[in-house]
Short mmCIF file of C-alpha atoms in Angstrom, two decimals:
data_model
loop_
_atom_site.label_atom_id
_atom_site.label_comp_id
_atom_site.label_asym_id
_atom_site.label_seq_id
_atom_site.Cartn_x
_atom_site.Cartn_y
_atom_site.Cartn_z
CA UNK A 1 7.42 22.91 19.26
CA UNK A 2 6.72 24.44 15.86
CA UNK A 3 10.03 25.58 15.38
CA UNK A 4 11.34 23.71 12.47
CA UNK A 5 10.98 25.33 9.11
CA UNK A 6 9.32 23.88 6.38
CA UNK A 7 12.73 23.60 4.34
CA UNK A 8 14.06 20.95 7.12
CA UNK A 9 10.47 19.33 7.35
CA UNK A 10 11.27 18.42 3.65
CA UNK A 11 14.63 16.85 4.26
CA UNK A 12 15.39 13.35 5.28
CA UNK A 13 15.33 13.03 8.92
CA UNK A 14 18.69 11.27 9.13
CA UNK A 15 19.64 13.24 12.41
CA UNK A 16 16.46 11.70 14.07
CA UNK A 17 18.98 8.57 14.58
CA UNK A 18 20.94 10.64 16.97
CA UNK A 19 17.66 11.25 18.76
CA UNK A 20 16.70 7.91 19.02
CA UNK A 21 20.20 6.81 20.51
CA UNK A 22 20.99 4.77 17.23
CA UNK A 23 24.25 6.73 16.43
CA UNK A 24 25.71 7.86 13.03
CA UNK A 25 23.74 5.94 10.25
CA UNK A 26 25.34 7.69 7.32
CA UNK A 27 28.54 5.71 7.73
CA UNK A 28 30.86 8.59 8.99
CA UNK A 29 34.49 8.24 7.52
CA UNK A 30 37.49 9.64 9.33
CA UNK A 31 37.76 11.63 12.46
CA UNK A 32 34.53 12.82 13.65
CA UNK A 33 34.01 16.47 14.43
CA UNK A 34 32.96 16.63 17.86
CA UNK A 35 32.74 20.54 18.31
CA UNK A 36 29.50 21.51 19.96
CA UNK A 37 26.97 22.77 17.43
CA UNK A 38 24.30 23.08 19.92
CA UNK A 39 22.78 21.09 22.94
CA UNK A 40 19.49 19.98 24.38
CA UNK A 41 20.14 20.35 28.12
CA UNK A 42 23.19 18.21 28.90
CA UNK A 43 22.84 16.30 25.54
CA UNK A 44 25.15 17.90 22.75
CA UNK A 45 24.61 18.06 19.19
CA UNK A 46 28.09 17.86 17.48
CA UNK A 47 28.94 19.41 14.27
CA UNK A 48 29.28 15.86 12.88
CA UNK A 49 25.63 15.04 13.55
CA UNK A 50 24.64 18.23 11.47
CA UNK A 51 27.02 17.05 8.86
CA UNK A 52 25.72 13.65 8.64
CA UNK A 53 22.33 14.85 8.39
CA UNK A 54 22.71 17.43 5.66
CA UNK A 55 25.39 14.80 3.63
CA UNK A 56 22.32 12.19 3.69
CA UNK A 57 20.05 15.02 2.55
CA UNK A 58 22.24 16.18 -0.27
CA UNK A 59 22.67 12.52 -1.59
CA UNK A 60 19.09 11.93 -1.75
CA UNK A 61 18.11 14.90 -3.28
CA UNK A 62 20.70 15.05 -6.04
CA UNK A 63 22.73 17.90 -4.69
CA UNK A 64 25.77 16.39 -3.38
CA UNK A 65 27.59 18.78 -5.95
CA UNK A 66 28.66 21.95 -4.51
CA UNK A 67 27.04 23.86 -7.44
CA UNK A 68 23.70 21.89 -7.27
CA UNK A 69 23.87 22.43 -3.40
CA UNK A 70 24.20 26.30 -3.99
CA UNK A 71 21.37 26.36 -6.30
CA UNK A 72 19.12 24.36 -4.28
CA UNK A 73 19.63 26.75 -1.37
CA UNK A 74 19.27 29.66 -3.58
CA UNK A 75 15.91 28.30 -4.69
CA UNK A 76 14.63 27.55 -1.30
CA UNK A 77 15.89 30.76 -0.07
CA UNK A 78 18.11 29.66 2.68
CA UNK A 79 21.66 29.53 3.57
CA UNK A 80 24.25 27.14 5.44
CA UNK A 81 23.81 28.82 8.69
CA UNK A 82 20.15 28.64 8.75
CA UNK A 83 19.75 25.29 7.75
CA UNK A 84 22.50 24.34 10.54
CA UNK A 85 20.57 26.30 13.10
CA UNK A 86 17.38 24.46 11.92
CA UNK A 87 18.87 21.16 11.92
CA UNK A 88 20.46 21.57 15.37
CA UNK A 89 17.10 22.53 16.87
CA UNK A 90 15.41 19.58 15.06
CA UNK A 91 17.82 16.93 16.32
CA UNK A 92 17.71 18.59 19.87
CA UNK A 93 13.94 18.53 19.87
CA UNK A 94 14.01 14.69 18.73
CA UNK A 95 16.29 13.95 21.61
CA UNK A 96 14.02 15.75 24.09
CA UNK A 97 10.95 13.69 23.02
CA UNK A 98 12.96 10.47 23.32
CA UNK A 99 13.84 11.70 27.05
CA UNK A 100 10.37 12.68 27.50
CA UNK A 101 9.01 9.46 26.48
CA UNK A 102 11.26 7.66 28.91
CA UNK A 103 10.01 9.52 31.71
CA UNK A 104 6.42 9.03 30.88
CA UNK A 105 7.57 5.23 30.81
CA UNK A 106 6.35 4.59 26.97
CA UNK A 107 8.05 3.26 23.85
CA UNK A 108 7.53 2.31 20.49
CA UNK A 109 7.95 -1.21 18.71
CA UNK A 110 9.46 -2.17 15.33
CA UNK A 111 5.97 -3.55 14.61
CA UNK A 112 4.21 -0.25 15.39
CA UNK A 113 6.62 1.37 13.08
CA UNK A 114 6.09 -1.20 10.54
CA UNK A 115 2.29 -0.67 10.54
CA UNK A 116 2.37 3.11 10.59
CA UNK A 117 4.96 3.09 7.52
CA UNK A 118 2.87 0.48 5.74
CA UNK A 119 -0.32 2.63 6.32
CA UNK A 120 1.38 5.45 4.30
CA UNK A 121 2.70 3.15 1.49
CA UNK A 122 -0.83 1.75 1.22
CA UNK A 123 -1.95 5.40 0.03
CA UNK A 124 0.06 5.14 -3.15
CA UNK A 125 -0.66 3.21 -6.11
CA UNK A 126 2.80 1.37 -6.47
CA UNK A 127 5.97 1.02 -4.63
CA UNK A 128 7.60 3.11 -7.30
CA UNK A 129 5.07 6.03 -6.68
CA UNK A 130 6.04 5.61 -2.99
CA UNK A 131 9.63 5.65 -3.65
CA UNK A 132 9.16 8.85 -5.59
CA UNK A 133 7.17 10.60 -2.69
CA UNK A 134 10.02 9.79 -0.34
CA UNK A 135 12.78 11.16 -2.84
CA UNK A 136 10.64 14.18 -3.53
CA UNK A 137 10.09 14.94 0.29
CA UNK A 138 14.08 14.29 0.72
CA UNK A 139 13.58 10.93 2.61
CA UNK A 140 14.94 7.58 2.42
CA UNK A 141 12.75 4.93 3.75
CA UNK A 142 15.19 4.03 6.82
CA UNK A 143 15.07 7.74 7.87
CA UNK A 144 11.54 8.19 7.32
CA UNK A 145 10.97 5.26 9.62
CA UNK A 146 12.82 7.04 12.38
CA UNK A 147 10.68 10.08 11.96
CA UNK A 148 7.47 7.97 12.42
CA UNK A 149 8.80 6.57 15.54
CA UNK A 150 9.41 10.24 17.03
CA UNK A 151 5.80 10.91 15.98
CA UNK A 152 4.56 7.73 17.63
CA UNK A 153 6.39 8.51 20.76
CA UNK A 154 4.49 11.72 21.01
CA UNK A 155 1.15 9.82 20.55
CA UNK A 156 2.24 7.50 23.24
CA UNK A 157 3.05 10.31 25.75
CA UNK A 158 0.07 11.77 24.98
CA UNK A 159 -1.89 8.77 25.82
CA UNK A 160 -0.57 8.59 29.37
CA UNK A 161 -2.49 11.46 30.34
CA UNK A 162 -6.05 10.82 29.30
CA UNK A 163 -7.78 7.56 29.83
CA UNK A 164 -10.66 5.94 28.08
CA UNK A 165 -12.52 5.59 31.48
CA UNK A 166 -12.71 9.41 31.57
CA UNK A 167 -15.46 9.18 28.65
CA UNK A 168 -18.78 9.05 30.09
CA UNK A 169 -21.43 6.35 28.85
CA UNK A 170 -23.88 9.44 27.65
CA UNK A 171 -20.74 10.95 25.57
CA UNK A 172 -19.93 7.45 24.22
CA UNK A 173 -23.74 7.16 23.16
CA UNK A 174 -23.96 10.43 21.53
CA UNK A 175 -20.56 9.86 19.65
CA UNK A 176 -21.59 6.28 18.77
CA UNK A 177 -24.89 7.56 16.95
CA UNK A 178 -22.88 10.18 15.16
CA UNK A 179 -20.37 7.88 13.67
CA UNK A 180 -23.41 5.40 12.63
CA UNK A 181 -25.56 8.57 10.80
CA UNK A 182 -26.81 6.69 7.95
CA UNK A 183 -24.08 4.21 7.73
CA UNK A 184 -23.38 0.27 7.74
CA UNK A 185 -20.35 -1.11 9.07
CA UNK A 186 -19.06 -4.53 8.54
CA UNK A 187 -16.93 -7.08 10.82
CA UNK A 188 -14.58 -9.16 9.03
CA UNK A 189 -11.99 -11.96 9.53
CA UNK A 190 -9.21 -12.72 7.00
CA UNK A 191 -6.69 -15.40 5.93
CA UNK A 192 -3.57 -13.49 5.24
CA UNK A 193 -0.64 -15.14 3.37
CA UNK A 194 2.20 -13.13 3.90
CA UNK A 195 4.76 -12.19 1.11
CA UNK A 196 6.56 -8.81 0.59
CA UNK A 197 6.06 -7.40 -3.05
CA UNK A 198 9.62 -8.07 -4.03
CA UNK A 199 9.76 -11.55 -2.84
CA UNK A 200 10.15 -14.71 -4.99
CA UNK A 201 7.48 -16.58 -2.82
CA UNK A 202 4.71 -14.28 -4.19
CA UNK A 203 3.37 -16.72 -6.74
CA UNK A 204 3.35 -19.59 -4.17
CA UNK A 205 1.65 -17.24 -1.49
CA UNK A 206 -1.15 -16.29 -3.77
CA UNK A 207 -1.57 -19.78 -4.65
CA UNK A 208 -1.96 -20.65 -0.82
CA UNK A 209 -4.51 -17.81 -0.72
CA UNK A 210 -6.52 -19.26 -3.38
CA UNK A 211 -6.35 -22.77 -1.64
CA UNK A 212 -7.63 -21.02 1.53
CA UNK A 213 -10.54 -19.20 -0.42
CA UNK A 214 -11.72 -22.35 -1.96
CA UNK A 215 -11.84 -24.31 1.39
CA UNK A 216 -13.79 -21.36 2.63
CA UNK A 217 -16.20 -21.50 0.00
CA UNK A 218 -16.68 -25.26 0.52
CA UNK A 219 -17.99 -24.55 3.97
CA UNK A 220 -14.51 -25.18 5.88
CA UNK A 221 -14.61 -23.55 9.46
CA UNK A 222 -12.64 -20.40 9.45
CA UNK A 223 -10.52 -21.09 12.40
CA UNK A 224 -9.20 -24.38 10.92
CA UNK A 225 -8.47 -22.51 7.58
CA UNK A 226 -6.68 -19.63 9.37
CA UNK A 227 -4.46 -22.11 11.56
CA UNK A 228 -3.53 -23.88 8.11
CA UNK A 229 -2.67 -20.79 5.78
CA UNK A 230 -2.60 -17.67 7.46
CA UNK A 231 0.28 -15.41 9.16
CA UNK A 232 -0.73 -13.74 12.50
CA UNK A 233 0.95 -10.38 11.44
CA UNK A 234 -2.31 -8.44 11.26
CA UNK A 235 -4.58 -10.50 13.73
CA UNK A 236 -3.93 -13.51 16.36
CA UNK A 237 -7.22 -15.03 15.41
CA UNK A 238 -8.11 -13.46 12.10
CA UNK A 239 -10.55 -10.95 13.47
CA UNK A 240 -9.76 -7.84 11.51
CA UNK A 241 -12.64 -5.67 13.40
CA UNK A 242 -15.53 -3.41 11.97
CA UNK A 243 -14.49 -1.31 8.81
CA UNK A 244 -15.52 1.94 10.70
CA UNK A 245 -12.54 1.66 13.16
CA UNK A 246 -10.02 -0.95 11.69
CA UNK A 247 -8.87 -1.27 8.11
CA UNK A 248 -5.49 -2.54 7.14
CA UNK A 249 -5.00 -1.03 3.82
CA UNK A 250 -6.49 0.50 0.65
CA UNK A 251 -6.95 -2.81 -1.11
CA UNK A 252 -8.60 -4.41 1.80
CA UNK A 253 -11.28 -1.65 2.04
CA UNK A 254 -11.90 -1.73 -1.79
CA UNK A 255 -12.34 -5.55 -1.77
CA UNK A 256 -15.06 -4.96 1.11
CA UNK A 257 -17.12 -2.91 -1.03
CA UNK A 258 -18.38 -5.95 -2.74
CA UNK A 259 -19.09 -7.93 0.23
CA UNK A 260 -22.47 -7.40 1.82
CA UNK A 261 -23.98 -10.12 3.68
CA UNK A 262 -22.34 -12.28 6.71
CA UNK A 263 -20.64 -15.00 5.23
CA UNK A 264 -19.63 -13.43 2.09
CA UNK A 265 -15.94 -14.38 0.83
CA UNK A 266 -13.84 -12.29 -1.09
CA UNK A 267 -11.66 -12.78 -3.93
CA UNK A 268 -7.93 -13.02 -3.30
CA UNK A 269 -6.75 -9.57 -2.37
CA UNK A 270 -3.46 -8.49 -3.49
CA UNK A 271 -1.54 -6.09 -1.10
CA UNK A 272 2.00 -5.11 -0.73
CA UNK A 273 2.89 -7.44 1.96
CA UNK A 274 0.83 -10.28 0.91
CA UNK A 275 -2.78 -11.78 0.15
CA UNK A 276 -5.87 -11.77 1.86
CA UNK A 277 -9.12 -13.86 1.80
CA UNK A 278 -11.89 -11.76 3.65
CA UNK A 279 -14.85 -13.20 5.12
CA UNK A 280 -17.82 -10.92 6.72
CA UNK A 281 -18.84 -12.10 10.11
CA UNK A 282 -21.43 -9.01 10.87
CA UNK A 283 -23.19 -6.29 9.57
CA UNK A 284 -24.36 -3.53 11.81
CA UNK A 285 -26.46 -0.68 10.86
CA UNK A 286 -28.28 2.10 12.39
CA UNK A 287 -31.42 2.91 10.31
CA UNK A 288 -31.50 6.54 9.19
CA UNK A 289 -33.18 8.74 11.49
CA UNK A 290 -32.81 6.28 14.42
CA UNK A 291 -30.98 6.62 17.42
CA UNK A 292 -29.81 3.59 19.07
CA UNK A 293 -29.15 3.17 23.07
CA UNK A 294 -25.26 2.07 24.15
CA UNK A 295 -26.57 -1.20 24.63
CA UNK A 296 -27.71 -1.87 21.11
CA UNK A 297 -24.23 -1.28 19.58
CA UNK A 298 -21.59 -4.08 19.24
CA UNK A 299 -19.06 -4.07 22.30
CA UNK A 300 -16.15 -4.21 19.73
CA UNK A 301 -17.07 -1.03 18.36
CA UNK A 302 -17.95 0.71 21.75
CA UNK A 303 -14.53 -0.22 23.10
CA UNK A 304 -12.73 1.10 19.90
CA UNK A 305 -14.81 4.25 20.04
CA UNK A 306 -14.28 4.74 24.00
CA UNK A 307 -10.33 4.57 23.37
CA UNK A 308 -10.49 6.93 20.51
CA UNK A 309 -12.45 9.46 22.40
CA UNK A 310 -10.17 9.13 25.24
CA UNK A 311 -7.29 9.91 23.40
CA UNK A 312 -8.63 12.65 21.22
CA UNK A 313 -7.78 16.15 22.15
CA UNK A 314 -5.10 17.59 24.22
CA UNK A 315 -5.01 17.57 28.02
CA UNK A 316 -4.04 20.26 30.14
CA UNK A 317 -1.53 17.86 31.75
CA UNK A 318 -0.38 16.73 28.71
CA UNK A 319 0.50 20.39 27.70
CA UNK A 320 2.03 21.07 30.66
CA UNK A 321 4.47 17.98 30.81
CA UNK A 322 5.58 18.80 26.86
CA UNK A 323 6.34 22.34 28.10
CA UNK A 324 8.25 21.25 30.79
CA UNK A 325 10.19 18.55 29.15
CA UNK A 326 10.19 19.54 25.29
CA UNK A 327 10.69 23.52 25.09
CA UNK A 328 12.72 25.86 22.86
CA UNK A 329 14.55 27.38 26.02
CA UNK A 330 15.93 23.88 26.48
CA UNK A 331 17.72 24.09 23.19
CA UNK A 332 21.07 26.43 22.37
CA UNK A 333 22.72 26.73 19.18
CA UNK A 334 26.32 27.68 18.82
CA UNK A 335 27.90 30.38 16.39
CA UNK A 336 28.96 28.55 13.09
CA UNK A 337 32.41 27.88 12.54
CA UNK A 338 34.27 28.15 9.26
CA UNK A 339 35.37 25.26 6.85
CA UNK A 340 32.19 23.27 7.17
CA UNK A 341 31.64 21.19 3.86
CA UNK A 342 28.29 22.36 3.43
CA UNK A 343 28.96 26.10 3.73
CA UNK A 344 28.53 27.01 0.11
CA UNK A 345 27.34 30.44 -1.07
CA UNK A 346 23.73 30.22 -2.26
CA UNK A 347 23.36 30.81 -5.75
CA UNK A 348 19.75 32.13 -6.85
CA UNK A 349 19.94 30.56 -10.15
CA UNK A 350 16.60 28.81 -11.07
CA UNK A 351 17.10 25.21 -11.92
CA UNK A 352 20.94 25.58 -12.31
CA UNK A 353 22.39 22.27 -11.43
CA UNK A 354 19.21 21.05 -9.26
CA UNK A 355 18.49 17.36 -9.52
CA UNK A 356 15.64 15.61 -10.85
CA UNK A 357 14.14 15.40 -7.45
CA UNK A 358 13.79 19.22 -6.91
CA UNK A 359 12.72 19.83 -10.69
CA UNK A 360 9.02 19.96 -9.25
CA UNK A 361 7.68 21.70 -6.29
CA UNK A 362 8.11 19.38 -3.10
CA UNK A 363 5.22 18.31 -0.94
CA UNK A 364 4.87 17.40 2.53
CA UNK A 365 6.61 14.45 3.92
CA UNK A 366 4.78 11.26 3.21
CA UNK A 367 3.36 11.00 6.76
CA UNK A 368 1.28 14.14 6.10
CA UNK A 369 -0.09 12.84 2.91
CA UNK A 370 -3.76 11.37 3.59
CA UNK A 371 -3.26 11.22 7.27
CA UNK A 372 -6.20 11.56 9.59
#
């Protein structure tokens, strides 16, 4: 909808929990304030919903103290009334997206959210850098996950309106050649031994990955080594696809840079969620200046590109559906009552009482950084 200001975009999206029907995640205490702050169609956003959202943000950004909160609002050039209206609209909009997804017959699994969050974490050099990015953007990881789920729902809705079968062979051939211009792509398979970074099983997982690598170098059959050592978290059979269309994380891509020929085996590759041993299974190249026919491209690449082309762009049908189901006219904000806990007069005093998370200019939310 584009109505949410950059101020709220930088906040922790605790309120998305409401939109996804997860209730109050902030641990509400005492009697909830059920007064209506706003609504989306017949769905009510309560004053408690707004308070929970802002309370979570204040805790995460070191502005729980009223003086720090007043200084932060002064720095950002906003007021409690403006923030309340923005939060109401944001919560209402996310509820409308959830409702639209149900109407479109689509949903998002926890595994899909896990993968998207992991993709973003892999853009950072360490878990500490990732956590700092979350804090500077006003997020906790749990609430960031909820925001990711809402974004994925929009993508799923859009996918119901454009089918890969609408892409002609001529269009696909032209796209394939443009993707392969002066490029080489390698298909890989990988043994993956799962172990989260803070797990006490990291050492044993690395040792298992090293054993798998030794067996592969000694000529063992990949399928047997995969069955013996590998998790199926990233692939049911180890096939990770071509690197032009499918690479799980930065560490994996960097390791592939040293692999040139079919049969090459990588060193043990460390990632946040475990260890990989990568094997090159195909190398495909279109020589510079050449143009290939569709039949000359690997089918696996063509399938990925056809799907990509089919879901690229905005269809008229999708636009019409979203205008009908996720629209500003469906959202109303009630006048702000007195006595709300976040209703503090802003103070334009640079840096006064502002926590460390606000000591430097905040960036966009982590999902926007490095996004394609």
